[in-house]
Each structure stands twice: as structure tokens, then as C-alpha cells.
Tab-separated table of C-alpha atoms in Angstrom:
chain	number	residue	atom	x	y	z
I	1	MET	CA	0.000	0.000	0.000
I	2	LYS	CA	1.403	3.386	-1.033
I	3	ALA	CA	0.078	5.027	2.126
I	4	ASP	CA	2.287	2.891	4.393
I	5	LYS	CA	5.246	5.270	4.337
I	6	VAL	CA	3.055	8.317	4.858
I	7	ILE	CA	1.272	6.670	7.780
I	8	ALA	CA	4.582	5.652	9.362
I	9	THR	CA	5.902	9.196	8.943
I	10	TYR	CA	2.830	10.713	10.590
I	11	ARG	CA	3.048	8.249	13.455
I	12	ARG	CA	6.609	9.369	14.108
I	13	MET	CA	5.550	13.000	13.864
I	14	ARG	CA	2.735	12.438	16.348
I	15	ILE	CA	5.210	12.130	19.215
I	16	GLN	CA	7.098	15.247	18.142
I	17	PRO	CA	6.581	18.546	20.048
I	18	LEU	CA	4.670	20.201	17.181
I	19	TRP	CA	1.936	17.577	17.008
I	20	ARG	CA	1.752	17.127	20.788
I	21	LEU	CA	1.332	20.868	21.288
I	22	LEU	CA	-1.522	21.106	18.797
I	23	ALA	CA	-3.222	18.012	20.267
I	24	SER	CA	-2.778	19.065	23.909
I	25	ASP	CA	-5.877	19.807	26.003
I	26	HIS	CA	-4.223	23.059	27.089
I	27	GLY	CA	-2.847	23.749	23.594
I	28	PRO	CA	-4.828	26.978	23.024
I	29	THR	CA	-3.676	28.392	26.367
I	30	ILE	CA	-0.041	27.397	25.846
I	31	VAL	CA	0.132	28.725	22.287
I	32	GLY	CA	-1.670	31.936	23.222
I	33	LEU	CA	0.640	32.698	26.146
I	34	LEU	CA	3.841	31.872	24.280
I	35	GLN	CA	2.745	33.745	21.161
I	36	SER	CA	1.917	36.918	23.074
I	37	HIS	CA	5.235	37.008	24.956
I	38	LEU	CA	7.847	35.368	22.700
I	39	TYR	CA	6.581	35.765	19.156
I	40	GLU	CA	4.705	38.977	18.528
I	41	LYS	CA	7.162	41.296	20.299
I	42	GLU	CA	10.416	40.033	21.784
I	43	ARG	CA	11.819	36.763	20.455
I	44	SER	CA	13.641	35.966	23.720
I	45	LEU	CA	13.175	37.033	27.341
I	46	PRO	CA	15.210	36.701	30.543
I	47	ALA	CA	13.745	34.167	32.949
I	48	SER	CA	12.692	36.718	35.584
I	49	ILE	CA	10.770	38.872	33.086
I	50	LEU	CA	9.052	35.875	31.494
I	51	PHE	CA	8.017	34.506	34.903
I	52	GLU	CA	6.630	37.890	35.950
I	53	ARG	CA	4.558	38.344	32.785
I	54	LEU	CA	3.245	34.776	32.831
I	55	THR	CA	2.282	35.096	36.501
I	56	ARG	CA	0.202	38.167	35.699
I	57	ASP	CA	-1.518	36.406	32.784
I	58	LEU	CA	-2.183	33.262	34.826
I	59	GLU	CA	-3.874	35.301	37.539
I	60	GLU	CA	-6.168	36.916	34.965
I	61	LEU	CA	-7.015	33.534	33.425
I	62	ARG	CA	-7.789	32.040	36.835
I	63	ALA	CA	-10.105	34.971	37.534
I	64	GLN	CA	-11.961	34.043	34.340
I	65	GLY	CA	-12.450	30.474	35.584
I	66	ASP	CA	-9.563	28.613	33.907
I	67	ASP	CA	-8.063	25.729	35.889
I	68	LEU	CA	-4.353	26.626	36.011
I	69	PRO	CA	-3.101	25.520	39.446
I	70	GLN	CA	0.672	25.611	38.864
I	71	THR	CA	3.071	28.532	39.065
I	72	ALA	CA	4.627	30.228	36.063
I	73	GLN	CA	7.989	28.618	36.891
I	74	ALA	CA	6.398	25.152	36.931
I	75	TYR	CA	4.658	25.673	33.601
I	76	VAL	CA	7.851	26.958	31.987
I	77	ALA	CA	9.736	23.906	33.281
I	78	ASN	CA	7.073	21.623	31.772
I	79	TRP	CA	7.110	23.455	28.444
I	80	LEU	CA	10.892	23.227	28.382
I	81	SER	CA	10.864	19.456	28.929
I	82	ASP	CA	8.081	19.031	26.343
I	83	GLY	CA	10.155	20.808	23.695
I	84	TYR	CA	7.957	23.899	23.395
I	85	LEU	CA	10.662	26.242	24.739
I	86	GLU	CA	14.434	26.495	24.485
I	87	ARG	CA	16.717	27.829	27.187
I	88	ARG	CA	20.048	29.551	26.576
I	89	PHE	CA	22.614	31.468	28.579
I	90	PRO	CA	24.030	34.152	26.273
I	91	PRO	CA	27.589	35.395	26.891
I	92	GLY	CA	27.590	38.316	29.317
I	93	ALA	CA	24.040	37.683	30.515
I	94	THR	CA	23.217	37.574	34.225
I	95	GLU	CA	20.462	34.980	33.878
I	96	GLU	CA	19.206	32.403	31.432
I	97	GLU	CA	16.883	33.383	28.604
I	98	TYR	CA	13.938	31.565	27.037
I	99	GLU	CA	12.777	31.500	23.437
I	100	LEU	CA	10.348	29.488	21.348
I	101	SER	CA	11.448	26.199	19.860
I	102	THR	CA	11.205	25.582	16.134
I	103	ALA	CA	8.180	23.343	16.706
I	104	THR	CA	6.297	26.050	18.620
I	105	VAL	CA	7.011	28.659	15.936
I	106	ALA	CA	5.672	26.253	13.310
I	107	ALA	CA	2.546	25.651	15.411
I	108	ILE	CA	1.913	29.396	15.779
I	109	ARG	CA	2.354	29.935	12.038
I	110	PHE	CA	-0.002	27.042	11.260
I	111	LEU	CA	-2.729	28.308	13.587
I	112	SER	CA	-2.292	31.932	12.473
I	113	GLY	CA	-2.694	30.866	8.849
I	114	ILE	CA	-6.001	29.194	9.734
I	115	ALA	CA	-7.246	32.070	11.890
I	116	GLU	CA	-6.291	34.766	9.367
I	117	PRO	CA	-6.167	33.112	5.933
I	118	HIS	CA	-4.676	35.076	3.067
I	119	ALA	CA	-5.904	34.902	-0.488
I	120	ALA	CA	-3.944	32.100	-2.129
I	121	ALA	CA	-4.199	33.101	-5.809
I	122	THR	CA	-3.196	36.769	-5.838
I	123	GLU	CA	-1.726	38.912	-8.581
I	124	SER	CA	1.313	39.787	-6.449
I	125	ARG	CA	2.076	36.144	-5.680
I	126	LEU	CA	1.796	35.174	-9.349
I	127	SER	CA	3.982	38.154	-10.272
I	128	LEU	CA	6.671	37.009	-7.822
I	129	VAL	CA	6.600	33.496	-9.307
I	130	ILE	CA	6.855	34.817	-12.868
I	131	GLN	CA	9.734	37.169	-11.990
I	132	ALA	CA	11.608	34.375	-10.219
I	133	LEU	CA	11.165	32.000	-13.179
I	134	VAL	CA	12.209	34.658	-15.698
I	135	GLY	CA	15.295	35.468	-13.630
I	136	LEU	CA	16.161	31.783	-13.309
I	137	ALA	CA	15.800	31.238	-17.053
I	138	GLU	CA	18.039	34.226	-17.812
I	139	ASP	CA	20.714	33.433	-15.229
I	140	THR	CA	21.040	29.801	-16.385
I	141	ASP	CA	21.044	30.538	-20.129
I	142	THR	CA	24.451	29.823	-21.720
I	143	ASP	CA	23.539	31.230	-25.161
I	144	LYS	CA	25.105	34.686	-25.350
I	145	HIS	CA	22.995	35.742	-28.340
I	146	ARG	CA	19.727	35.099	-26.499
I	147	ARG	CA	20.996	36.902	-23.393
I	148	ILE	CA	22.081	39.928	-25.429
I	149	ALA	CA	18.731	39.970	-27.233
I	150	ARG	CA	16.847	39.909	-23.916
I	151	LEU	CA	19.002	42.721	-22.526
I	152	ARG	CA	18.357	44.852	-25.605
I	153	THR	CA	14.622	44.187	-25.308
I	154	GLU	CA	14.764	45.214	-21.650
I	155	GLN	CA	16.782	48.300	-22.574
I	156	ALA	CA	14.166	49.293	-25.143
I	157	ARG	CA	11.393	48.797	-22.588
I	158	ILE	CA	13.230	50.984	-20.055
I	159	ASP	CA	13.842	53.708	-22.652
I	160	LYS	CA	10.161	53.637	-23.576
I	161	GLU	CA	9.121	53.912	-19.932
I	162	ILE	CA	11.509	56.835	-19.351
I	163	GLU	CA	10.063	58.604	-22.380
I	164	ALA	CA	6.519	58.058	-21.086
I	165	ILE	CA	7.415	59.435	-17.651
I	166	GLN	CA	8.978	62.505	-19.235
I	167	LYS	CA	5.676	63.076	-21.018
I	168	GLY	CA	3.816	62.833	-17.713
I	169	GLU	CA	2.384	59.379	-18.438
I	170	MET	CA	3.395	57.759	-15.147
I	171	ARG	CA	1.827	54.419	-14.179
I	172	VAL	CA	1.398	54.093	-10.402
I	173	LEU	CA	0.392	50.851	-8.725
I	174	PRO	CA	-3.242	50.997	-7.540
I	175	ARG	CA	-3.838	51.255	-3.811
I	176	ASP	CA	-5.363	47.769	-3.468
I	177	SER	CA	-2.558	46.155	-5.465
I	178	ALA	CA	0.066	47.994	-3.389
I	179	LEU	CA	-1.505	46.737	-0.151
I	180	GLU	CA	-1.716	43.214	-1.520
I	181	ARG	CA	1.928	43.231	-2.585
I	182	THR	CA	3.033	44.723	0.752
I	183	ARG	CA	1.266	41.990	2.707
I	184	GLU	CA	2.812	39.368	0.435
I	185	ILE	CA	6.266	40.818	1.168
I	186	ILE	CA	5.518	40.793	4.903
I	187	THR	CA	4.496	37.122	4.702
I	188	LEU	CA	7.685	36.167	2.856
I	189	ALA	CA	9.910	38.192	5.193
I	190	ASP	CA	8.173	36.735	8.247
I	191	ASP	CA	8.810	33.225	6.926
I	192	LEU	CA	12.443	34.202	6.364
I	193	THR	CA	12.978	35.439	9.918
I	194	GLY	CA	11.271	32.326	11.269
I	195	ASP	CA	13.653	30.094	9.326
I	196	PHE	CA	16.601	31.271	11.433
I	197	ARG	CA	15.644	28.909	14.248
I	198	ARG	CA	15.501	26.001	11.825
I	199	VAL	CA	18.934	26.893	10.446
I	200	ARG	CA	20.369	27.095	13.961
I	201	ASP	CA	18.847	23.698	14.780
I	202	GLN	CA	20.508	22.294	11.663
I	203	PHE	CA	23.888	23.593	12.833
I	204	GLU	CA	23.349	22.082	16.294
I	205	GLN	CA	22.412	18.737	14.744
I	206	LEU	CA	25.432	18.870	12.419
I	207	ASN	CA	27.730	19.692	15.349
I	208	ARG	CA	26.430	16.651	17.258
I	209	GLU	CA	26.751	14.406	14.214
I	210	LEU	CA	30.359	15.463	13.584
I	211	ARG	CA	31.288	14.792	17.209
I	212	GLU	CA	29.590	11.391	17.030
I	213	ARG	CA	31.501	10.550	13.861
I	214	ILE	CA	34.747	11.519	15.585
I	215	MET	CA	33.856	9.290	18.534
I	216	ASP	CA	32.787	6.340	16.395
I	217	SER	CA	35.610	6.456	13.837
I	218	GLU	CA	37.978	3.514	14.119
I	219	GLY	CA	41.737	3.901	14.292
I	220	ASN	CA	43.757	7.004	15.055
I	221	ARG	CA	42.356	9.124	12.245
I	222	GLY	CA	39.021	9.242	10.515
I	223	GLU	CA	37.546	11.266	7.675
I	224	VAL	CA	36.314	14.004	10.011
I	225	LEU	CA	39.617	14.222	11.880
I	226	ASP	CA	41.623	14.356	8.660
I	227	SER	CA	39.494	17.249	7.445
I	228	LEU	CA	39.764	19.131	10.736
I	229	PHE	CA	43.540	18.692	10.951
I	230	ALA	CA	43.748	19.955	7.376
I	231	GLY	CA	42.096	23.182	8.527
I	232	ILE	CA	38.715	22.609	6.871
I	233	ASP	CA	35.696	24.122	8.641
I	234	LEU	CA	33.293	21.207	8.205
I	235	ILE	CA	30.286	23.096	9.572
I	236	ALA	CA	30.786	26.119	7.321
I	237	GLU	CA	31.496	23.831	4.346
I	238	SER	CA	28.281	21.843	4.866
I	239	GLU	CA	25.238	22.465	2.664
I	240	ALA	CA	23.489	24.391	5.446
I	241	GLY	CA	26.685	26.337	6.175
I	242	ARG	CA	27.241	27.369	2.562
I	243	THR	CA	23.585	28.362	2.172
I	244	PHE	CA	23.627	30.524	5.281
I	245	SER	CA	27.015	32.057	4.425
I	246	ALA	CA	25.654	33.174	1.047
I	247	PHE	CA	22.579	34.646	2.759
I	248	TRP	CA	24.724	36.410	5.380
I	249	ARG	CA	27.049	37.913	2.750
I	250	LEU	CA	24.045	39.320	0.887
I	251	LEU	CA	22.467	40.670	4.081
I	252	THR	CA	25.662	42.407	5.256
I	253	ASP	CA	26.631	43.754	1.830
I	254	PRO	CA	26.758	47.578	2.251
I	255	GLU	CA	25.185	48.256	-1.141
I	256	GLN	CA	22.327	45.791	-0.585
I	257	ALA	CA	21.765	47.035	2.982
I	258	ALA	CA	21.576	50.657	1.810
I	259	MET	CA	19.152	49.672	-0.946
I	260	LEU	CA	16.958	47.800	1.569
I	261	ASP	CA	16.885	50.723	4.021
I	262	GLU	CA	16.117	53.228	1.278
I	263	SER	CA	13.308	51.073	-0.119
I	264	LEU	CA	11.760	50.529	3.316
I	265	GLU	CA	11.866	54.249	4.049
I	266	SER	CA	10.194	55.020	0.724
I	267	VAL	CA	7.459	52.424	1.217
I	268	MET	CA	6.702	53.617	4.757
I	269	SER	CA	6.161	57.144	3.409
I	270	ARG	CA	3.429	56.035	0.986
I	271	GLU	CA	-0.217	56.797	1.771
I	272	PHE	CA	-1.433	53.207	1.400
I	273	VAL	CA	0.722	52.123	4.389
I	274	SER	CA	-1.784	53.801	6.718
I	275	GLU	CA	-4.244	51.008	5.891
I	276	LEU	CA	-1.884	48.350	7.270
I	277	ASP	CA	-2.553	47.306	10.842
I	278	MET	CA	-0.177	48.157	13.673
I	279	ARG	CA	1.528	44.745	13.662
I	280	GLU	CA	2.272	44.950	9.928
I	281	ARG	CA	3.691	48.488	10.172
I	282	ARG	CA	5.805	47.520	13.181
I	283	PHE	CA	7.116	44.504	11.290
I	284	LEU	CA	8.234	46.644	8.341
I	285	LEU	CA	9.891	49.204	10.608
I	286	ARG	CA	11.847	46.481	12.434
I	287	LEU	CA	12.570	44.308	9.395
I	288	THR	CA	16.211	45.255	8.859
I	289	ARG	CA	17.034	45.107	12.568
I	290	ASN	CA	15.300	41.740	12.985
I	291	LEU	CA	17.138	40.261	10.014
I	292	LEU	CA	20.511	41.473	11.282
I	293	GLU	CA	19.872	40.457	14.905
I	294	GLN	CA	18.579	36.976	14.161
I	295	GLY	CA	21.014	36.395	11.316
I	296	GLY	CA	23.861	37.617	13.533
I	297	ALA	CA	22.807	35.207	16.272
I	298	VAL	CA	22.907	32.287	13.823
I	299	HIS	CA	26.268	33.484	12.464
I	300	GLU	CA	27.666	33.586	16.005
I	301	VAL	CA	26.339	30.065	16.649
I	302	LEU	CA	28.050	28.893	13.469
I	303	GLN	CA	31.384	30.422	14.510
I	304	THR	CA	31.052	29.084	18.076
I	305	PHE	CA	30.400	25.540	16.884
I	306	ALA	CA	33.326	25.709	14.463
I	307	ARG	CA	35.701	26.914	17.216
I	308	SER	CA	34.444	24.394	19.782
I	309	LEU	CA	34.740	21.506	17.321
I	310	LYS	CA	38.279	22.541	16.438
I	311	HIS	CA	39.177	22.831	20.135
I	312	PHE	CA	37.557	19.426	20.785
I	313	VAL	CA	40.039	17.898	18.350
I	314	GLN	CA	43.139	19.994	19.050
I	315	SER	CA	42.873	19.518	22.824
I	316	ARG	CA	42.624	15.760	22.168
I	317	GLU	CA	39.520	15.696	24.321
I	318	TYR	CA	37.967	13.360	21.777
I	319	LEU	CA	40.474	10.658	22.797
I	320	GLU	CA	39.172	10.717	26.369
I	321	GLN	CA	35.572	10.516	25.181
I	322	ARG	CA	36.440	7.710	22.779
I	323	ARG	CA	38.115	5.802	25.605
I	324	VAL	CA	34.984	6.141	27.768
I	325	ASN	CA	32.865	4.809	24.901
I	326	GLN	CA	35.255	1.911	24.456
I	327	LEU	CA	35.065	0.988	28.149
I	328	LEU	CA	31.265	1.131	28.080
I	329	LYS	CA	31.133	-1.159	25.053
I	330	GLU	CA	33.523	-3.602	26.734
I	331	ALA	CA	31.311	-3.632	29.827
I	332	GLN	CA	28.230	-4.278	27.697
I	333	ARG	CA	29.946	-7.149	25.863
I	334	ALA	CA	31.038	-8.643	29.180
I	335	ALA	CA	27.477	-8.397	30.498
I	336	LEU	CA	26.121	-10.124	27.398
I	337	GLY	CA	28.696	-12.874	27.863
I	338	ILE	CA	27.316	-13.861	31.272
I	339	LYS	CA	23.622	-13.226	30.616
I	340	ASN	CA	22.900	-16.969	30.616
I	341	GLU	CA	24.816	-17.543	33.847
I	342	VAL	CA	23.468	-14.729	36.022
I	343	LYS	CA	19.770	-14.037	36.416
I	344	ALA	CA	18.477	-10.495	36.276
I	345	THR	CA	17.092	-10.770	39.826
I	346	GLU	CA	20.169	-12.442	41.297
I	347	SER	CA	22.020	-10.530	44.027
I	348	LEU	CA	25.728	-10.030	43.346
I	349	GLU	CA	28.421	-9.984	46.022
I	350	TYR	CA	29.673	-6.641	44.857
I	351	SER	CA	29.253	-3.062	45.995
I	352	LEU	CA	29.956	-0.030	43.848
I	353	GLU	CA	31.038	3.214	45.464
I	354	LEU	CA	29.625	6.201	43.648
I	355	THR	CA	31.516	9.473	43.572
I	356	SER	CA	29.806	12.700	44.528
I	357	SER	CA	30.558	16.386	44.857
I	358	ARG	CA	30.601	18.364	48.061
I	359	LEU	CA	27.950	21.071	47.881
I	360	ARG	CA	28.354	24.220	49.930
I	361	SER	CA	26.347	27.391	50.241
I	362	LEU	CA	27.659	30.479	48.471
I	363	SER	CA	27.680	32.315	51.822
I	364	GLN	CA	30.423	29.966	53.040
I	365	TRP	CA	32.869	31.325	50.497
I	366	MET	CA	35.051	34.319	51.336
I	367	LEU	CA	35.833	36.823	48.612
I	368	PHE	CA	39.478	37.616	48.021
I	369	ASP	CA	40.372	41.146	49.149
I	370	PRO	CA	43.504	42.444	47.370
I	371	SER	CA	43.742	45.388	49.778
I	372	LEU	CA	44.767	42.971	52.546
I	373	GLN	CA	47.874	41.974	50.631
I	374	ALA	CA	51.130	43.926	50.641
I	375	ALA	CA	51.567	46.391	47.821
I	376	PRO	CA	53.793	44.928	45.103
I	377	ASP	CA	57.160	46.424	44.270
I	378	GLN	CA	57.536	48.600	41.232
I	379	MET	CA	57.345	46.474	38.119
I	380	ARG	CA	60.618	46.172	36.280
I	381	GLU	CA	60.796	45.747	32.549
I	382	GLY	CA	62.238	42.423	31.537
I	383	GLU	CA	64.005	41.496	28.331
I	384	PRO	CA	61.567	39.460	26.211
I	385	PRO	CA	62.898	36.014	25.283
I	386	PRO	CA	63.190	35.179	21.576
I	387	ILE	CA	60.534	32.998	19.949
I	388	ASP	CA	61.835	29.440	19.783
I	389	LEU	CA	60.931	26.991	17.017
I	390	GLU	CA	59.582	24.441	19.518
I	391	SER	CA	56.715	26.772	20.443
I	392	VAL	CA	55.836	27.530	16.820
I	393	SER	CA	54.077	24.184	16.208
I	394	GLU	CA	51.808	24.767	19.192
I	395	LEU	CA	50.992	28.308	18.028
I	396	VAL	CA	50.212	27.044	14.514
I	397	ALA	CA	47.829	24.410	15.913
I	398	GLN	CA	45.916	27.097	17.803
I	399	SER	CA	45.772	29.615	14.929
I	400	GLU	CA	44.101	29.966	11.543
I	401	ILE	CA	46.933	31.115	9.259
I	402	ASP	CA	46.751	31.830	5.522
I	403	PHE	CA	49.815	29.786	4.492
I	404	ARG	CA	48.991	30.105	0.789
I	405	THR	CA	49.488	33.885	0.830
I	406	LEU	CA	52.691	33.585	2.878
I	407	LYS	CA	54.135	31.074	0.392
I	408	GLU	CA	53.291	33.425	-2.483
I	409	HIS	CA	55.137	36.260	-0.713
I	410	VAL	CA	58.255	34.120	-0.155
I	411	ARG	CA	58.262	32.861	-3.760
I	412	SER	CA	57.817	36.403	-5.092
I	413	LEU	CA	60.827	37.610	-3.090
I	414	LEU	CA	63.020	34.635	-4.064
I	415	GLU	CA	62.382	35.357	-7.738
I	416	GLN	CA	64.308	38.617	-7.189
I	417	ARG	CA	67.170	37.351	-4.980
I	418	ASP	CA	69.017	34.145	-4.065
I	419	GLN	CA	68.013	34.092	-0.405
I	420	ALA	CA	65.753	35.985	1.980
I	421	SER	CA	65.226	35.951	5.727
I	422	ILE	CA	61.874	36.210	7.488
I	423	GLY	CA	62.666	39.851	8.236
I	424	ASP	CA	63.259	40.487	4.517
I	425	VAL	CA	59.868	38.961	3.684
I	426	LEU	CA	58.097	41.118	6.275
I	427	ASP	CA	59.906	44.244	5.054
I	428	GLN	CA	58.644	43.596	1.526
I	429	PHE	CA	55.198	42.286	2.513
I	430	PRO	CA	53.891	43.696	5.842
I	431	ALA	CA	52.277	41.199	8.236
I	432	SER	CA	48.618	41.366	7.150
I	433	GLN	CA	47.753	38.672	9.718
I	434	GLY	CA	49.671	40.283	12.562
I	435	LEU	CA	51.437	37.765	14.767
I	436	GLY	CA	49.879	35.025	12.614
I	437	SER	CA	52.105	36.065	9.677
I	438	VAL	CA	55.235	35.848	11.854
I	439	VAL	CA	54.233	32.461	13.257
I	440	GLY	CA	53.326	31.189	9.785
I	441	LEU	CA	56.680	32.269	8.307
I	442	LEU	CA	58.498	30.592	11.201
I	443	ALA	CA	56.566	27.389	10.510
I	444	LEU	CA	57.441	27.566	6.799
I	445	GLY	CA	61.064	28.350	7.620
I	446	SER	CA	61.388	25.373	9.955
I	447	ARG	CA	60.248	23.094	7.102
I	448	HIS	CA	61.684	24.726	3.976
I	449	GLY	CA	64.419	27.083	5.203
I	450	ILE	CA	67.862	27.021	6.830
I	451	LYS	CA	68.337	28.248	10.388
I	452	GLY	CA	71.229	30.621	10.971
I	453	ASP	CA	73.305	31.111	14.117
I	454	SER	CA	71.956	34.572	14.951
I	455	VAL	CA	68.604	36.183	15.695
I	456	GLU	CA	66.794	39.078	14.069
I	457	THR	CA	64.101	41.505	15.174
I	458	VAL	CA	60.884	41.714	13.182
I	459	ALA	CA	58.052	44.237	13.545
I	460	TRP	CA	54.359	44.256	12.688
I	461	VAL	CA	51.154	46.138	13.496
I	462	GLY	CA	48.446	44.303	15.458
I	463	GLU	CA	44.670	44.484	15.068
I	464	ASP	CA	44.638	47.222	17.732
I	465	GLU	CA	46.861	49.379	15.465
I	466	GLN	CA	49.714	49.042	17.990
I	467	GLY	CA	53.212	48.212	16.805
I	468	ARG	CA	54.792	44.956	17.964
I	469	ARG	CA	58.376	43.644	17.854
I	470	ALA	CA	59.824	40.200	18.452
I	471	ARG	CA	63.231	38.532	18.300
I	472	ILE	CA	63.180	35.341	16.244
I	473	PRO	CA	65.811	32.892	14.978
I	474	LYS	CA	67.300	34.078	11.703
I	475	ILE	CA	65.976	31.661	9.093
I	476	PHE	CA	66.804	31.918	5.388
I	477	PHE	CA	64.668	30.796	2.442
I	478	LEU	CA	66.843	29.734	-0.529
I	479	LYS	CA	66.043	30.202	-4.204
I	480	ASP	CA	67.083	26.641	-5.099
I	481	ARG	CA	64.310	25.329	-2.779
I	482	ILE	CA	61.574	27.569	-4.173
I	483	ASP	CA	59.742	24.552	-5.642
I	484	GLU	CA	58.991	23.331	-2.108
I	485	LEU	CA	56.838	26.411	-1.506
I	486	VAL	CA	53.937	25.313	-3.711
């Protein structure tokens, strides 16, 4: 039966938060409360503010006869465990914050679409489809003659329209059509902002999957580890990562951002905008800020996951986790080996001591008071030690260095002379990566250069626009070894 797969899919979906929320006896109350506090205005709230607002709403609902015996904190805890809410602790925050889960956002959109249906077959929607198809056909056409012919046709149309405007024959979109198109844009933009949660969930899932693949890979190195040690950002290079990176580049492009702001300002000054309701006008006014805020949050999540995954590998923490997994599997195999000899209800002559932590009240801790300590002597300037080659490998492992550009600089200099030191390279090509350029050249020199008996002083400008100097071993790159720098 062809319906088997569909039925099985729906059965799996029935236990998911989205379906359970819609089927819940208290679903209308839950969706209404969460929508009013975490969807229509703010998209996230600190715990204390959310508890306060929910407490006020619960009291009003109880006065109307609703049976809501629990506290706001208890309901939030239940919604969190049911998957209706997500809890995060942003950097620099003093308390945790709550926001809607992807499932809850989808439920609100579904119910809102039923409560306030929009006309499905509209002129503006058809126009958007036609424009998208025409653009796709043009952008994928490899015939230069057809593309030139279309451009000339478009040029003639534009010239004709300019001539008509100069004659005073200006065609302005009717009021009803303008409102229809504006609401269609709001719907599309609202869907776009709502997709950020789904994209972030995809990154979280990908981060977990990559860590699981690292843990489950056999031997010393696996495909994921090889890619990470090669400096490849697997999360950014994923399909979701590339899609979001393209979106983020377009959103943060200065020309596109200026065009968006100018267009929004022009639209908001039109007379037909007064017929939009307050929510629609507020959405348009906050569109750019919402896109940047929510897109920036996803971008930060992407960067955080990439850094944490790289640290997970470079700190060799994955080896400890892999060892724990191995011990657990060995214990499970041993248990399966004696399953026929020991009954499940049989008492074993063995006691296991569990470890625990000592919990103490915060009031038992004494804060350190520096004023009770003796004042330190005047600080004396010390001579900085030179950078040694042994520490370079560790610095390289902890840095993201553009070795390709550094190799091009060295090759370019060796085409003009027989040998060049690191200082010569930096004199000709200033350190665009700051200390990273110095460390990268030291790493290249240790592999492809010859170390001299003396040291040299190199200088560069850091990201804070402050000059820096360091003494490094004098290493020479030779012209007869230029082929190694490929």
C-alpha cells in the first residue's frame, strides 16, 4: 500500500513537540501565552521577566475560571521538557533566557494561517513566481545571443518607460494592489525570519553528528579528523553552512543594505501604508534590525560551533571521550557474555562506590580582598625572550593562518634574490595577519628554510593598530628550494 510510508511518517511525527502541542488539552492556552510574549514582540526574554509576565496572565485567566493551578515557573519547566521552549545562557548575561522552539514557531504559524487566511491566488504572488522564473531562465542561459537579445529588449522597454514618464504618463500601482503586494512581502519576510531557528537547529544537529563521527571512527584518524587537521571548517562547508554564508554575505553587503533601508523608508512614506494594521507596520519598521539580529545570532552560533569543534580535536579531548565509549562497550559485551549464567534478579556480592561532589552554600565562600595583601614592588621591565621553534608548532595548531598567501610572498621575493630571511619577507610584505604572519613564516622556515646562528628583530602592526616587535631565529629561504613552496 502506497500510504504505508506516509502513515509511518505521521506516526513518528505524532510524538514530536509540534503535534503534541496542537493536540494538547491546554494547547490553546499554551500557544496563546507563548505567542503573546515570545513571538509577537520580543523573540527571547530573561527568565525573571518571562516569569513575571506569565504570573500576571495566569492570575487573569484564573479569575476568568480557567483551571491553572501551577506557578509560572512550573509551567515553563514543563514546556521546556516538552520541547515547546528552548533555554540559553548568552555570553555576558546575568540569567538564562527563554525562546520558542522551532516546533512552537511552526505551530503558531499554522494556527495563524487558519485564523487569518490570506488569499492564495493573488496577482502579487503570481507576479513574484513569474519574476523568479524569468530570472532563473536568464541566469542559467548559456547562449550569449539570447541573453544579449533579452538585454536589448529590456533596454528598449526601459527607454520607452523613461520617455513616457517625461511626457507625464506615469503608471502608479493601484492602492489595493500595493496593499496586496506589501502583505505578500511581509508574509515572505516573516517566513524568512522564522527560518533562522531552523537553520540554527541544523547547525546544532550537524555539530552533534560530527562529534559522534569523531567518537565512532575507528583507528587514530578518521575522515572528520583528517578534514579538521587539514584546517577545513566542516560546519561552514556543509550544505546548510554554505547556504547561510551566502545569505549572510548578501544581508551584510553595504550596497544591498543601503538599498533595503532606502526602499523601506520610501514604502513607509506612501499613503497606502496607513491602511496596514499596527503589527504589519511595526514589522516593516523592524525588518532590517530583525534580520541582522537573528542572522547575527545564527552566524555567532556557526562560529562558536566551528571553534568548539576545532578545540575538541586539538585539545585531544575526543580521545578521552572515545576511551569512555570503548570501556562502556567492553562492559556491555562482558554483560552479554554472562547473561545466561546470572539471572536479572540475582544478588551479586559486589558493591559499587559512587563518587559525589561536596555542595556548599555560596555564603560559606570568602571573597578575596587584594587590599589585605602587601603592595607589590615597582614592576621592572624584563628582556623578552626570543621565539623558539619548539613553540611555533603549538601556536600554529591554535591559529588559523593563511599559508597560501605567505608562500606566495616568499616565492615572489626569491624570484628577485638568491636568499631571503623572514625579516626580509616582512619588510617587503607587511604582516597582514599580525602575529599570525610571523608564526606562519616561522613554521614555513622550519620546514623549507635554513636556520642561521643569529637572531633578528621583526616588527608588525596588530589588530589594535599598535606596533609589535619580536626577536626570532634568523631563518633563510633559498632560491634553489623555491619549488617546495607550492
